Coordinates of N, CA and C in Angstrom, one line a residue:
X1 N 5.2 16.8 6.8 CA 5.0 15.5 7.4 C 6.1 14.5 6.9
X2 N 6.8 14.0 7.9 CA 8.0 13.2 7.5 C 7.8 11.7 7.6
X3 N 6.6 11.3 8.1 CA 6.4 9.8 8.3 C 5.5 9.2 7.2
X4 N 5.4 9.9 6.0 CA 4.5 9.4 5.0 C 5.3 8.4 4.1
X5 N 4.7 7.4 3.6 CA 5.3 6.4 2.8 C 5.8 6.9 1.4
X6 N 4.9 7.6 0.8 CA 5.2 8.1 -0.6 C 5.7 9.6 -0.5
X7 N 7.0 9.7 -0.3 CA 7.6 11.0 -0.2 C 7.5 11.8 -1.5
X8 N 7.5 11.1 -2.6 CA 7.4 11.8 -3.9 C 6.2 11.4 -4.6
X9 N 5.1 12.1 -4.3 CA 3.8 11.7 -4.9 C 3.6 12.3 -6.3
X10 N 4.2 13.4 -6.6 CA 4.0 14.0 -7.9 C 5.4 14.4 -8.5
X11 N 5.3 14.5 -9.8 CA 6.5 14.9 -10.6 C 6.6 16.4 -10.5
X12 N 7.8 16.9 -10.5 CA 8.0 18.4 -10.6 C 7.5 18.9 -11.9
X13 N 6.9 20.0 -11.9 CA 6.3 20.6 -13.1 C 7.2 21.4 -13.9
X14 N 8.3 21.8 -13.4 CA 9.3 22.6 -14.1 C 10.7 22.2 -13.6
X15 N 11.7 22.3 -14.5 CA 13.0 22.0 -14.1 C 14.0 22.7 -15.1
X16 N 15.1 23.2 -14.5 CA 16.1 23.8 -15.4 C 17.3 22.8 -15.5
X17 N 17.7 22.6 -16.7 CA 18.7 21.6 -16.9 C 20.0 22.4 -17.2
X18 N 21.2 21.8 -16.7 CA 22.5 22.5 -16.9 C 22.9 22.3 -18.4
X19 N 23.7 23.3 -18.8 CA 24.2 23.2 -20.1 C 25.5 22.3 -20.3
X20 N 26.2 22.1 -19.2 CA 27.4 21.3 -19.2 C 26.9 19.8 -19.3
X21 N 27.5 19.1 -20.3 CA 27.0 17.7 -20.6 C 27.0 16.7 -19.5
X22 N 28.1 16.7 -18.7 CA 28.2 15.7 -17.6 C 27.0 16.0 -16.6
X23 N 26.9 17.2 -16.2 CA 25.8 17.6 -15.3 C 24.4 17.3 -15.9
X24 N 24.3 17.6 -17.2 CA 23.0 17.3 -17.9 C 22.7 15.8 -17.8
X25 N 23.7 14.9 -18.0 CA 23.5 13.5 -17.9 C 23.0 13.1 -16.5
X26 N 23.6 13.7 -15.5 CA 23.2 13.4 -14.1 C 21.8 13.8 -13.9
X27 N 21.4 15.0 -14.3 CA 20.1 15.5 -14.1 C 19.0 14.7 -14.9
X28 N 19.4 14.3 -16.2 CA 18.5 13.5 -17.0 C 18.3 12.1 -16.3
X29 N 19.3 11.5 -15.8 CA 19.2 10.2 -15.1 C 18.3 10.3 -13.9
X30 N 18.5 11.4 -13.1 CA 17.7 11.6 -11.9 C 16.2 11.8 -12.3
X31 N 16.1 12.6 -13.4 CA 14.7 12.9 -13.9 C 14.0 11.6 -14.4
X32 N 14.7 10.8 -15.1 CA 14.1 9.5 -15.5 C 13.7 8.6 -14.3
X33 N 14.5 8.6 -13.3 CA 14.2 7.8 -12.1 C 13.0 8.4 -11.4
X34 N 12.9 9.7 -11.3 CA 11.7 10.3 -10.7 C 10.4 10.0 -11.5
X35 N 10.5 10.1 -12.8 CA 9.4 9.8 -13.6 C 9.0 8.3 -13.5
X36 N 9.9 7.4 -13.5 CA 9.6 6.0 -13.4 C 9.0 5.7 -12.1
X37 N 9.5 6.2 -11.0 CA 9.0 6.0 -9.6 C 7.6 6.5 -9.5
X38 N 7.3 7.7 -10.0 CA 6.0 8.3 -9.9 C 5.0 7.6 -10.8
X39 N 5.3 7.3 -12.0 CA 4.4 6.5 -12.9 C 4.1 5.1 -12.3
X40 N 5.1 4.5 -11.8 CA 4.9 3.1 -11.3 C 4.1 3.1 -10.0
X41 N 3.9 4.2 -9.3 CA 3.2 4.3 -8.1 C 1.7 4.6 -8.3
X42 N 1.3 4.7 -9.5 CA -0.1 5.1 -9.8 C -1.0 3.8 -9.9
X43 N -2.3 4.0 -9.8 CA -3.3 2.9 -10.0 C -3.5 2.8 -11.5
X44 N -3.4 1.5 -11.9 CA -3.6 1.2 -13.4 C -5.0 1.1 -13.7
X45 N -5.5 1.8 -14.7 CA -6.9 1.8 -15.0 C -7.3 0.8 -16.1
X46 N -6.9 -0.5 -15.9 CA -7.3 -1.5 -16.8 C -8.3 -2.4 -16.2
X47 N -9.4 -2.7 -16.9 CA -10.5 -3.6 -16.3 C -10.8 -4.7 -17.3
X48 N -9.9 -5.7 -17.5 CA -10.1 -6.7 -18.5 C -11.1 -7.8 -18.0
X49 N -11.8 -8.4 -19.0 CA -12.7 -9.5 -18.7 C -12.0 -10.9 -19.0
X50 N -11.0 -10.9 -19.8 CA -10.4 -12.2 -20.3 C -9.4 -12.8 -19.3
X51 N -8.7 -11.9 -18.6 CA -7.6 -12.4 -17.7 C -7.3 -11.2 -16.7
X52 N -6.7 -11.5 -15.6 CA -6.4 -10.5 -14.6 C -5.4 -9.4 -15.0
X53 N -5.5 -8.3 -14.5 CA -4.5 -7.2 -14.7 C -4.0 -6.8 -13.3
X54 N -2.7 -6.4 -13.3 CA -2.2 -5.8 -12.1 C -2.8 -4.4 -11.9
X55 N -3.3 -4.1 -10.6 CA -4.0 -2.9 -10.4 C -3.0 -1.7 -10.2
X56 N -1.8 -2.0 -9.8 CA -0.9 -0.9 -9.5 C -0.9 -0.5 -8.0
X57 N -1.9 -1.1 -7.3 CA -1.9 -0.9 -5.8 C -1.1 -1.9 -5.1
X58 N -0.4 -1.4 -4.0 CA 0.5 -2.3 -3.2 C 0.0 -2.3 -1.8
X59 N -0.1 -3.5 -1.3 CA -0.4 -3.7 0.1 C 0.8 -4.2 0.9
X60 N 0.9 -3.8 2.1 CA 2.1 -4.2 3.0 C 1.5 -4.8 4.2
X61 N 0.9 -6.0 4.1 CA 0.2 -6.6 5.3 C 1.0 -7.5 6.1
X62 N 2.0 -8.2 5.5 CA 2.7 -9.2 6.3 C 4.2 -8.8 6.2
X63 N 4.8 -8.6 7.3 CA 6.3 -8.3 7.5 C 6.7 -7.2 6.5
X64 N 5.8 -6.2 6.3 CA 6.1 -5.0 5.5 C 6.6 -5.4 4.1
X65 N 6.1 -6.6 3.6 CA 6.5 -7.1 2.3 C 5.4 -6.6 1.3
X66 N 5.8 -6.1 0.1 CA 4.9 -5.6 -0.9 C 4.1 -6.7 -1.5
X67 N 2.8 -6.6 -1.6 CA 2.0 -7.5 -2.4 C 1.1 -6.6 -3.3
X68 N 1.1 -7.0 -4.6 CA 0.2 -6.3 -5.5 C -1.1 -6.9 -5.6
X69 N -2.1 -6.1 -6.0 CA -3.4 -6.7 -6.2 C -3.7 -6.9 -7.7
X70 N -4.6 -7.7 -8.0 CA -5.0 -8.0 -9.4 C -6.5 -7.7 -9.5
X71 N -6.9 -7.4 -10.8 CA -8.3 -7.0 -11.0 C -8.8 -7.8 -12.3
X72 N -10.1 -8.2 -12.2 CA -10.8 -8.7 -13.3 C -12.2 -8.4 -13.3
X73 N -12.8 -8.2 -14.4 CA -14.3 -7.9 -14.5 C -15.0 -9.1 -15.0
X74 N -16.2 -9.4 -14.5 CA -17.0 -10.5 -14.8 C -18.4 -9.9 -15.2
X75 N -18.8 -10.2 -16.4 CA -20.2 -9.8 -16.9 C -21.2 -10.9 -16.6
X76 N -22.4 -10.5 -16.5 CA -23.5 -11.5 -16.3 C -24.8 -11.0 -17.0
X77 N -25.7 -11.9 -17.2 CA -26.9 -11.6 -17.9 C -28.1 -11.5 -16.9
X78 N -29.3 -11.8 -17.3 CA -30.5 -11.6 -16.6 C -30.6 -12.4 -15.3
X79 N -31.1 -11.8 -14.3 CA -31.4 -12.5 -13.0 C -32.8 -12.0 -12.6
X80 N -33.7 -13.0 -12.4 CA -35.1 -12.7 -12.0 C -35.2 -12.2 -10.6
X81 N -36.1 -11.4 -10.3 CA -36.3 -11.0 -8.9 C -36.5 -12.2 -8.0
X82 N -35.9 -12.3 -6.9 CA -36.0 -13.4 -6.0 C -35.0 -14.6 -6.3
X83 N -34.2 -14.4 -7.3 CA -33.3 -15.5 -7.7 C -31.8 -15.1 -7.5
X84 N -30.9 -16.0 -7.7 CA -29.5 -15.8 -7.6 C -28.8 -16.3 -8.9
X85 N -27.7 -15.8 -9.2 CA -26.9 -16.3 -10.3 C -25.5 -16.6 -9.8
X86 N -24.9 -17.7 -10.1 CA -23.6 -18.1 -9.7 C -22.7 -18.2 -10.9
X87 N -21.6 -17.5 -10.9 CA -20.6 -17.5 -12.0 C -19.2 -17.9 -11.4
X88 N -18.6 -18.9 -12.1 CA -17.2 -19.3 -11.7 C -16.2 -18.1 -12.0
X89 N -15.4 -17.8 -11.0 CA -14.4 -16.8 -11.2 C -13.0 -17.3 -11.7
X90 N -12.7 -18.5 -11.4 CA -11.4 -19.1 -11.8 C -10.2 -18.6 -11.2
X91 N -10.3 -17.8 -10.1 CA -9.1 -17.3 -9.4 C -8.6 -18.4 -8.5
X92 N -7.2 -18.5 -8.6 CA -6.6 -19.5 -7.7 C -5.6 -18.7 -6.8
X93 N -5.4 -19.3 -5.7 CA -4.4 -18.7 -4.7 C -4.8 -17.4 -4.1
X94 N -6.1 -17.2 -3.8 CA -6.6 -16.0 -3.2 C -6.1 -15.9 -1.8
X95 N -5.5 -14.7 -1.4 CA -5.2 -14.5 0.0 C -6.3 -13.7 0.6
X96 N -6.7 -12.6 -0.1 CA -7.7 -11.7 0.4 C -8.3 -10.8 -0.7
X97 N -9.6 -10.5 -0.7 CA -10.1 -9.6 -1.7 C -9.9 -8.2 -1.1
X98 N -9.5 -7.2 -2.0 CA -9.4 -5.9 -1.5 C -10.6 -5.1 -1.9
X99 N -11.3 -5.5 -3.0 CA -12.6 -4.9 -3.4 C -13.4 -5.9 -4.1
X100 N -14.7 -5.8 -3.9 CA -15.7 -6.6 -4.6 C -16.9 -5.6 -4.8
X101 N -17.1 -5.3 -6.1 CA -18.2 -4.3 -6.4 C -18.7 -4.5 -7.9
X102 N -19.8 -3.8 -8.2 CA -20.3 -3.9 -9.5 C -21.5 -2.9 -9.8
X103 N -22.1 -3.1 -10.9 CA -23.3 -2.3 -11.3 C -24.2 -3.2 -12.1
X104 N -25.4 -2.8 -12.2 CA -26.4 -3.6 -13.0 C -27.4 -2.6 -13.6
X105 N -28.1 -3.2 -14.6 CA -29.3 -2.5 -15.3 C -30.5 -3.3 -14.9
X106 N -31.5 -2.7 -14.4 CA -32.8 -3.4 -14.1 C -33.8 -3.2 -15.2
X107 N -34.9 -4.0 -15.1 CA -35.9 -3.9 -16.1 C -36.8 -2.7 -16.0
X108 N -36.6 -1.8 -15.0 CA -37.4 -0.6 -14.9 C -37.3 0.3 -16.2
X109 N -36.3 0.7 -16.8 CA -34.9 0.4 -16.5 C -34.3 1.5 -15.6
X110 N -33.4 1.1 -14.7 CA -32.5 2.0 -14.0 C -31.2 1.3 -13.8
X111 N -30.3 2.1 -13.2 CA -28.9 1.6 -13.1 C -28.6 1.6 -11.6
X112 N -28.1 0.4 -11.1 CA -27.9 0.3 -9.6 C -26.5 -0.2 -9.3
X113 N -25.9 0.2 -8.2 CA -24.6 -0.3 -7.8 C -24.9 -1.7 -7.2
X114 N -23.9 -2.5 -7.2 CA -23.9 -3.8 -6.5 C -22.7 -3.8 -5.5
X115 N -23.0 -4.0 -4.2 CA -24.3 -4.3 -3.6 C -25.2 -3.1 -3.6
X116 N -26.5 -3.4 -3.7 CA -27.5 -2.3 -3.7 C -28.3 -2.5 -2.4
X117 N -28.3 -1.5 -1.6 CA -29.1 -1.5 -0.3 C -30.3 -0.6 -0.4
X118 N -31.5 -1.1 -0.3 CA -32.7 -0.3 -0.4 C -33.4 -0.1 0.9
X119 N -34.1 1.0 1.1 CA -34.9 1.2 2.3 C -36.2 0.3 2.2
X120 N -36.6 -0.1 1.0 CA -37.7 -0.9 0.8 C -37.4 -2.4 1.0
X121 N -38.3 -3.1 1.6 CA -38.1 -4.5 2.0 C -37.9 -5.4 0.8
X122 N -37.0 -6.3 0.9 CA -36.7 -7.4 -0.1 C -36.3 -6.8 -1.5
X123 N -35.7 -5.6 -1.6 CA -35.3 -5.1 -2.9 C -33.8 -4.9 -3.0
X124 N -33.0 -5.5 -2.1 CA -31.6 -5.4 -2.2 C -31.0 -6.3 -3.3
X125 N -29.8 -5.9 -3.7 CA -29.1 -6.8 -4.6 C -27.7 -7.0 -4.0
X126 N -27.4 -8.3 -3.8 CA -26.3 -8.7 -3.0 C -25.2 -9.4 -3.8
X127 N -23.9 -9.2 -3.5 CA -22.9 -10.0 -4.1 C -22.0 -10.6 -3.1
X128 N -21.7 -11.9 -3.3 CA -20.8 -12.7 -2.4 C -19.8 -13.4 -3.3
X129 N -18.6 -13.7 -2.8 CA -17.6 -14.5 -3.5 C -17.2 -15.6 -2.6
X130 N -17.1 -16.8 -3.1 CA -16.5 -17.9 -2.3 C -15.3 -18.3 -3.1
X131 N -14.7 -19.5 -2.7 CA -13.5 -19.9 -3.3 C -13.6 -20.2 -4.8
X132 N -14.8 -20.4 -5.3 CA -14.9 -20.7 -6.7 C -15.9 -19.9 -7.5
X133 N -16.8 -19.2 -6.8 CA -17.9 -18.5 -7.5 C -18.2 -17.1 -7.1
X134 N -18.8 -16.3 -8.0 CA -19.4 -15.1 -7.6 C -20.9 -15.3 -7.6
X135 N -21.5 -14.9 -6.5 CA -23.0 -15.2 -6.4 C -23.7 -13.8 -6.3
X136 N -24.5 -13.5 -7.2 CA -25.3 -12.3 -7.2 C -26.8 -12.7 -6.9
X137 N -27.3 -12.1 -5.8 CA -28.7 -12.4 -5.4 C -29.6 -11.2 -5.5
X138 N -30.8 -11.3 -6.1 CA -31.7 -10.2 -6.3 C -32.9 -10.4 -5.4
X139 N -33.2 -9.4 -4.6 CA -34.3 -9.5 -3.6 C -35.7 -9.7 -4.4
X140 N -36.6 -10.4 -3.8 CA -37.9 -10.7 -4.4 C -38.7 -9.4 -4.7
X141 N -38.5 -8.3 -4.0 CA -39.2 -7.1 -4.3 C -38.5 -6.2 -5.3
X142 N -37.3 -6.6 -5.8 CA -36.5 -5.8 -6.7 C -37.0 -6.0 -8.1
X143 N -36.8 -5.1 -9.0 CA -37.1 -5.4 -10.4 C -36.1 -6.4 -10.9
X144 N -36.4 -7.1 -12.0 CA -35.5 -8.1 -12.6 C -34.2 -7.3 -13.0
X145 N -33.1 -8.1 -12.9 CA -31.9 -7.5 -13.4 C -31.7 -8.0 -14.9
X146 N -31.4 -7.0 -15.8 CA -31.2 -7.3 -17.2 C -29.8 -7.8 -17.5
X147 N -28.8 -7.1 -16.9 CA -27.4 -7.4 -17.1 C -26.6 -6.6 -16.1
X148 N -25.3 -7.0 -16.0 CA -24.4 -6.3 -15.0 C -23.0 -6.8 -15.1
X149 N -22.2 -6.2 -14.2 CA -20.8 -6.6 -14.1 C -20.4 -6.5 -12.7
X150 N -19.4 -7.4 -12.4 CA -18.8 -7.4 -11.1 C -17.3 -7.3 -11.3
X151 N -16.7 -6.5 -10.4 CA -15.3 -6.2 -10.5 C -14.7 -6.9 -9.2
X152 N -13.7 -7.7 -9.4 CA -13.0 -8.3 -8.3 C -11.6 -7.9 -8.3
X153 N -11.1 -7.4 -7.1 CA -9.7 -7.1 -6.9 C -9.2 -7.9 -5.7
X154 N -8.0 -8.5 -5.9 CA -7.6 -9.4 -4.8 C -6.0 -9.5 -4.7
X155 N -5.6 -9.9 -3.5 CA -4.2 -10.2 -3.3 C -4.0 -11.7 -3.5
X156 N -3.0 -12.0 -4.2 CA -2.7 -13.4 -4.5 C -1.5 -13.8 -3.6
X157 N -1.2 -15.1 -3.5 CA -0.1 -15.5 -2.7 C 1.2 -15.1 -3.5
X158 N 2.1 -14.6 -2.7 CA 3.4 -14.1 -3.3 C 4.2 -15.2 -3.9

């Protein structure tokens, strides 16, 4: 397939290096570039709560210009069934969110994804984000939420 963006998705697993020093230098330079390009194309697994981290993901939405996304985790405490909790996220210059997700522990206890969609009436757990806040709403038929976390990933203005 010739029309793929990432032509070199993986590093070679074996390589023979020449014994002649000039050729060895050329191969080592090429090898270093291959390693740097492959490592830099991966998703970065950092989920900080104190400040944003670059995710390693690249979006090309406008004029094929690269935009990176940022990630930050927000923890929250108890939310009673039928109530909502609003937490300031402090993000400025948001262009678009690429992901909004989370998890929580309920008073049953059990562990639920956020958003949580249930077949039972009024037991959903919802997450919304506006220009200043993260809003988590718990359905009236849901068990109380004990604690949880929300992960936001977004594109910022270049």
